[in-house]
Tab-separated table of C-alpha atoms in Angstrom:
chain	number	residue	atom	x	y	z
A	1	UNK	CA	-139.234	53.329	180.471
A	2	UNK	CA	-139.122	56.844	182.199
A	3	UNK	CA	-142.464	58.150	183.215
A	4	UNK	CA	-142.522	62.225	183.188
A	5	UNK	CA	-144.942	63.730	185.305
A	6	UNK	CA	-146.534	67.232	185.597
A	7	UNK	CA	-144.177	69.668	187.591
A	8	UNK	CA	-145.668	71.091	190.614
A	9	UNK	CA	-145.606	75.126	190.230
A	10	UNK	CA	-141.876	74.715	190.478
A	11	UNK	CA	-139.619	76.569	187.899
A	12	UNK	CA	-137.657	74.577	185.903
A	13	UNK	CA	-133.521	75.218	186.064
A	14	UNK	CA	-133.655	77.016	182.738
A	15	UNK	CA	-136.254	79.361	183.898
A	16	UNK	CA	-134.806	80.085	186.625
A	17	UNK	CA	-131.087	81.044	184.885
A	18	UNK	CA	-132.918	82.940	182.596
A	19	UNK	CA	-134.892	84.680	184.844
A	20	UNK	CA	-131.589	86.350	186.932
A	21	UNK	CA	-132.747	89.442	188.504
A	22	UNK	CA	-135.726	90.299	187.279
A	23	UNK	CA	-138.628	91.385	189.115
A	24	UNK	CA	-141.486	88.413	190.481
A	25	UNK	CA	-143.775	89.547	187.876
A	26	UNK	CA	-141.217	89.328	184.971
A	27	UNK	CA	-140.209	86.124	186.022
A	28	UNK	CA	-143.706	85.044	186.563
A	29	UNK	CA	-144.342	86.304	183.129
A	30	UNK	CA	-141.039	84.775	181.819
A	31	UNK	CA	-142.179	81.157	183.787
A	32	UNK	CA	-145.960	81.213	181.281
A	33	UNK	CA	-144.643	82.211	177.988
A	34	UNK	CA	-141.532	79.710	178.061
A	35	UNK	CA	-141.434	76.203	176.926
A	36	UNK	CA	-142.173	72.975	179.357
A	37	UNK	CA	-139.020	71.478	179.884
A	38	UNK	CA	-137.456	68.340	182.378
A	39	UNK	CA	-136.465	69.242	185.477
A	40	UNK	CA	-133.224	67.900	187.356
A	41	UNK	CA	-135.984	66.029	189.511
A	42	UNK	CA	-137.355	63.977	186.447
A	43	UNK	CA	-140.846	65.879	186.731
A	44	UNK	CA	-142.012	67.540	183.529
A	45	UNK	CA	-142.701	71.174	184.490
A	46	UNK	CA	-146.063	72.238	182.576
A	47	UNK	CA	-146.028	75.718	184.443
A	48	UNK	CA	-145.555	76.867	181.176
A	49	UNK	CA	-148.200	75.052	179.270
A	50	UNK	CA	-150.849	74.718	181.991
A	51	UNK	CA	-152.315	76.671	185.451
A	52	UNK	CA	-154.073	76.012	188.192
A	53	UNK	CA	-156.851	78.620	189.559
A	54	UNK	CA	-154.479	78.821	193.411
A	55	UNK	CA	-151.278	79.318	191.269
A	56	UNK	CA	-153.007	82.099	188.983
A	57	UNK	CA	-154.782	83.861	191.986
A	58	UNK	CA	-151.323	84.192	193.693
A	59	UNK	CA	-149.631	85.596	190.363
A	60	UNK	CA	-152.601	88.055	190.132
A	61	UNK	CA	-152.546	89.074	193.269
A	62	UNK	CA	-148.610	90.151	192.405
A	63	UNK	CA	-149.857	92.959	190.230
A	64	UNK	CA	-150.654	96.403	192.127
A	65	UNK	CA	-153.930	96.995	190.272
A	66	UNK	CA	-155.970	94.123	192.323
A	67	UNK	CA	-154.512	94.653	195.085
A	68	UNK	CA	-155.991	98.781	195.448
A	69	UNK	CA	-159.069	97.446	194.068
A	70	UNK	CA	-159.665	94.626	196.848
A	71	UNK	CA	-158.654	97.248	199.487
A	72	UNK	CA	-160.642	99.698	198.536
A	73	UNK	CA	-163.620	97.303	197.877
A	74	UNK	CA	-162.701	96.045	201.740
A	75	UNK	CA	-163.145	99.339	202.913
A	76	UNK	CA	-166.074	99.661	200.926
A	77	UNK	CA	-168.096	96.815	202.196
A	78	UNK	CA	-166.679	97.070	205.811
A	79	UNK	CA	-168.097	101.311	205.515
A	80	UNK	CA	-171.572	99.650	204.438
A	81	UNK	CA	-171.845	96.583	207.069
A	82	UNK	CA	-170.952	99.534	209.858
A	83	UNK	CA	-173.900	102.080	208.915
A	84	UNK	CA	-176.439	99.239	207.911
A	85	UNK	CA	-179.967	100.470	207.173
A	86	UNK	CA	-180.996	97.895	204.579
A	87	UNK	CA	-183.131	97.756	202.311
A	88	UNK	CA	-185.022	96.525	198.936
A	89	UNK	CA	-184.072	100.042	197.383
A	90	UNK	CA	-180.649	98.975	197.706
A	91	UNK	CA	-180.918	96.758	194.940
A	92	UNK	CA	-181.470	99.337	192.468
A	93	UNK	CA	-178.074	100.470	192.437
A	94	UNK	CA	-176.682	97.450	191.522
A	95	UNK	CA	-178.808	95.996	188.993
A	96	UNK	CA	-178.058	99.311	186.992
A	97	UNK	CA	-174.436	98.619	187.106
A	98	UNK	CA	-174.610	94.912	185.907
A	99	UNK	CA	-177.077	96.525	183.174
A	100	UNK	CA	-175.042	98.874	181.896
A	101	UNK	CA	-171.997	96.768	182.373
A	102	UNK	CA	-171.904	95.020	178.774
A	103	UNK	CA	-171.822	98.395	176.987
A	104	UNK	CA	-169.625	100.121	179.376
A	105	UNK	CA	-167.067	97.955	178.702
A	106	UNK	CA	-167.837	97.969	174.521
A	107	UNK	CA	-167.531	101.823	174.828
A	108	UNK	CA	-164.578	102.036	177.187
A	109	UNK	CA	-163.004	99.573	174.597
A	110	UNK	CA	-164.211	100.829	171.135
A	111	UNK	CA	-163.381	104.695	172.130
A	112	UNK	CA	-161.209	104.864	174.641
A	113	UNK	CA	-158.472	101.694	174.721
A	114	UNK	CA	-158.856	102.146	170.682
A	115	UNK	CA	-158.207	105.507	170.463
A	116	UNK	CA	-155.853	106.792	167.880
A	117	UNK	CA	-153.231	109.596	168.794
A	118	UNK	CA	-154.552	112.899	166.906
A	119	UNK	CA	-152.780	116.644	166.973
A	120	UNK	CA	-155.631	119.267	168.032
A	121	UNK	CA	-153.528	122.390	166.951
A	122	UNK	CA	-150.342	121.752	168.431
A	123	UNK	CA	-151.250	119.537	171.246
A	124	UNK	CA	-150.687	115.478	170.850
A	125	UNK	CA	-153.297	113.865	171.912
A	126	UNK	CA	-152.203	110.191	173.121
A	127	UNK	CA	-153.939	108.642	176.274
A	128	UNK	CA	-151.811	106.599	178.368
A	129	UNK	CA	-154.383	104.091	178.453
A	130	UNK	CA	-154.344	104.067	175.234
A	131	UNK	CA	-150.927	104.037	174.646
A	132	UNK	CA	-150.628	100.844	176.785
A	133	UNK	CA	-153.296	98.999	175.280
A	134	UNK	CA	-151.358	99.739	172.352
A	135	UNK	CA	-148.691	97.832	173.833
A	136	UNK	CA	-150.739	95.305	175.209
A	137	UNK	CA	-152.369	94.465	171.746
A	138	UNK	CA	-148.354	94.413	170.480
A	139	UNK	CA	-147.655	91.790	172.985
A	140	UNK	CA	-150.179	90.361	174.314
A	141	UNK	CA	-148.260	87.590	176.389
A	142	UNK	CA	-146.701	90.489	178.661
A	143	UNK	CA	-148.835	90.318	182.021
A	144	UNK	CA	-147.874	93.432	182.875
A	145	UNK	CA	-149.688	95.227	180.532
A	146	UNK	CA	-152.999	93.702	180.868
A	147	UNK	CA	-153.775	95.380	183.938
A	148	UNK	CA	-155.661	98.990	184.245
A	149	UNK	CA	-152.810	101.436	184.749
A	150	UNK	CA	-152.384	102.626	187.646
A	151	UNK	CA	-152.794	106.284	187.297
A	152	UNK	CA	-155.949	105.427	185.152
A	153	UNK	CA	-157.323	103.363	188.142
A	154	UNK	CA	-156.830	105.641	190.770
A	155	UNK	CA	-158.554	108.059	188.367
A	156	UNK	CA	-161.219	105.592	187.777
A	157	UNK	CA	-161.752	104.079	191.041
A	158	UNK	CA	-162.074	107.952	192.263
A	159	UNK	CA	-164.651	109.028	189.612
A	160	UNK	CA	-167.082	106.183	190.461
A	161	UNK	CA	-166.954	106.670	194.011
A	162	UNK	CA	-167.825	109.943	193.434
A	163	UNK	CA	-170.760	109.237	191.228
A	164	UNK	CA	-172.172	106.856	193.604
A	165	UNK	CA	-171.156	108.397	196.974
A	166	UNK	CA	-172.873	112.399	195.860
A	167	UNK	CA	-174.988	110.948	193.792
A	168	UNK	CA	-176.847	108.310	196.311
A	169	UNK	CA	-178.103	108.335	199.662
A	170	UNK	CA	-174.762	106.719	201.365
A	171	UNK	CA	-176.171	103.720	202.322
A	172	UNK	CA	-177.271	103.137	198.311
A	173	UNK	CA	-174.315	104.878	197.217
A	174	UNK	CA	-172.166	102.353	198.833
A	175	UNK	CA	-173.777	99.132	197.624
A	176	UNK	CA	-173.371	100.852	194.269
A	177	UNK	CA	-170.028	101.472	194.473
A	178	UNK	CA	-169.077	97.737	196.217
A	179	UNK	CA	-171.136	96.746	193.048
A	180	UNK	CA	-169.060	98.127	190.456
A	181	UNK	CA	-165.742	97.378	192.350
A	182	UNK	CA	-166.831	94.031	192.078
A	183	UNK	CA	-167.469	94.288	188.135
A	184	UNK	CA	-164.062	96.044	188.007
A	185	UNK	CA	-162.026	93.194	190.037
A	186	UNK	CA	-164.154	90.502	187.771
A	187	UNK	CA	-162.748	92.419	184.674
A	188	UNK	CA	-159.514	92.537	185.583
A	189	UNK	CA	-159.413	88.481	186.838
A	190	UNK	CA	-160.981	87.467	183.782
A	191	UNK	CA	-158.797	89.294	181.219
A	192	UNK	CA	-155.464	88.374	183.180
A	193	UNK	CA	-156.496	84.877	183.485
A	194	UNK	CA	-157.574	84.891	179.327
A	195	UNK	CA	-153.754	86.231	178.679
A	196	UNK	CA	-151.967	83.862	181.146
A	197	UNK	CA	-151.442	80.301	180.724
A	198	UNK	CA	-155.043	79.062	182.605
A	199	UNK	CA	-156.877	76.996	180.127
A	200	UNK	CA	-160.273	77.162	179.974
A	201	UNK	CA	-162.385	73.988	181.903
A	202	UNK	CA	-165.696	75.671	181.641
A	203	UNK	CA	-167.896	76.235	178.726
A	204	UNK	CA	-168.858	79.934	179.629
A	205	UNK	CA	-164.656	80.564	180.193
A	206	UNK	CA	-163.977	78.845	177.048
A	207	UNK	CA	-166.645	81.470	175.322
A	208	UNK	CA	-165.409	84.523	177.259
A	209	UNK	CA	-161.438	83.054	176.661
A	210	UNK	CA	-162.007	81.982	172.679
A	211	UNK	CA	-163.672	85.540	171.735
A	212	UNK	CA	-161.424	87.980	173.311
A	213	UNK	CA	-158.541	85.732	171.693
A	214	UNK	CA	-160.074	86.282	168.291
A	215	UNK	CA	-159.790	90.651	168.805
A	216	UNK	CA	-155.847	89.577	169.422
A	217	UNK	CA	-155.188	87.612	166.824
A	218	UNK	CA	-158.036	87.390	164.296
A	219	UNK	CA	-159.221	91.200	164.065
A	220	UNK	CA	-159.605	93.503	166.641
A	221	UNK	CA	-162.549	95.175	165.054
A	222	UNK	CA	-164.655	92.466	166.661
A	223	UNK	CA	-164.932	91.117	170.474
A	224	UNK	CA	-164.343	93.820	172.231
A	225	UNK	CA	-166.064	92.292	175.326
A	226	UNK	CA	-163.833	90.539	178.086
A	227	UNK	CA	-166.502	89.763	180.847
A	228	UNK	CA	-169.684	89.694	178.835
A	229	UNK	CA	-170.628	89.504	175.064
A	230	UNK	CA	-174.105	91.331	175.272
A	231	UNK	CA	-173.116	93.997	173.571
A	232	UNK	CA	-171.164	92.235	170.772
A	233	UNK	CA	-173.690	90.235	169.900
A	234	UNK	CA	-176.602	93.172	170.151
A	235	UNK	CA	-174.125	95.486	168.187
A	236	UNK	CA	-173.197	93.590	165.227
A	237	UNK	CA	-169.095	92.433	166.718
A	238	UNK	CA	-169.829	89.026	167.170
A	239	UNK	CA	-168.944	87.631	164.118
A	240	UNK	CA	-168.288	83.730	163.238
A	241	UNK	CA	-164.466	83.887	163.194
A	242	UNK	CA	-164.323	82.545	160.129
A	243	UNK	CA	-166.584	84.634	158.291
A	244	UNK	CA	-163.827	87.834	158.877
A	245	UNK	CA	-160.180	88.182	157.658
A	246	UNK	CA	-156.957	87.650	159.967
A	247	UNK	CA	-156.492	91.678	160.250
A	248	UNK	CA	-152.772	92.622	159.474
A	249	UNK	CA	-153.249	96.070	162.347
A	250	UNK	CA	-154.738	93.370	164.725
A	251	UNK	CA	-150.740	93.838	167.032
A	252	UNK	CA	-151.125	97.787	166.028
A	253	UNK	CA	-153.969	98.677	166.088
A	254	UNK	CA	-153.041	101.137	162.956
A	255	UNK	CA	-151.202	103.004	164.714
A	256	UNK	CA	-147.434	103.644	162.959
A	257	UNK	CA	-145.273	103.846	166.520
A	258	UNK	CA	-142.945	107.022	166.381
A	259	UNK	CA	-139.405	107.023	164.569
């Protein structure tokens, strides 16, 4: 009898021939959305079907939109421990980000990663955030498009430190602002991790993982929460998934793509 056992992280042959030249994230991608298959070892490689937390941090940490946001977030917190000057104020700041966090990310979802191209006079108007969530809804196994942009990060990442940074006394402003770069590095770990091949060991995961699932491939009128549900389920899209239809725009998000 031949006993197969779970690969180690390795890529199998096959992958690796089929891989060629691409890039470390293509083939990373290429390495999750391919079949297990037996490598000339004997081992069965699961890379494909399963992932560990280490192997998924590394493959994350490939991507250029965690890597800005942990550096700036360093500098961040390093700026704050320097000028110190603590105190119970400084907690204000920060419980108004986790507050508002749930319906930030509804809104940022419903109006801005949803939003359809329309012609004001004779200007398109097409987001490139948009645009690639577009893309990302069309293929949703492709890890490079479930990051932030990166010319919508450095936009964002800019805009928030200037809200908390002119808006706060510095020492406030910057627990604010190593606040929400927290929230934003949380986002972006959670939904990679929901679209890679990381299955879900914990019963607030498998909640967070089963529901943003659904808005892929049940009906993306519903779910639009990644970190948090709050909002969903205090705004009416948390439905039972059985109790809406399979949408057929759920990969288009009705959007015809140009001729």
């Amino acid at each position: 009898m031949v006993h197969h056992r779970r690969g180690r992280g390795r890529l199998c042959p096959c992958l690796r021939a089929r891989d060629g030249g691409a890039s470390r994230p293509a083939q990373l991608t290429a390495a999750f959305s391919a079949p297990a298959c037996i490598g000339d070892t004997g081992w069965v490689n699961q890379a494909a079907d399963s992932l560990s937390l280490r192997r998924a941090a590394r493959v994350f940490f490939d991507f250029g939109s965690p890597r800005i946001i942990v550096a700036v977030l360093a500098a961040a917190i390093a700026g704050r421990v320097a000028i110190g000057g603590w105190s119970w104020w400084d907690l204000l700041g920060p419980a108004v980000v986790l507050a508002a966090q749930p319906f930030t990310e509804w809104l940022i979802h419903v109006f801005v990663l949803h939003f359809r191209p329309r012609t004001v006079g004779r200007v398109r108007v097409d987001p490139l955030v948009a645009r690639k969530h577009r893309a990302h809804h069309a293929d949703p196994r492709e890890l490079s498009l479930v990051f932030i942009p990166l010319p919508a990060l450095a936009g964002l990442v800019a805009g928030v430190a200037a809200i908390c940074l002119a808006g706060l006394p510095l020492e406030r402003g910057l627990t604010t602002l190593v606040t929400a770069l927290m929230v934003l590095c949380t986002y972006e770990w959670t939904h990679y991790l929901i679209h890679s091949n990381y299955r879900p060991r914990r019963a607030l995961f498998r909640y967070v993982w089963r529901a943003h699932r659904n808005h892929h491939f049940r009906n993306e009128h519903y779910w639009f929460g990644v970190t948090v549900h709050v909002a969903d389920h205090l705004l009416g899209t948390f439905p039972e998934r059985g109790d809406v239809p399979v949408s057929p725009t759920a990969k288009t998000l009705g959007v015809r793509q140009a001729a």
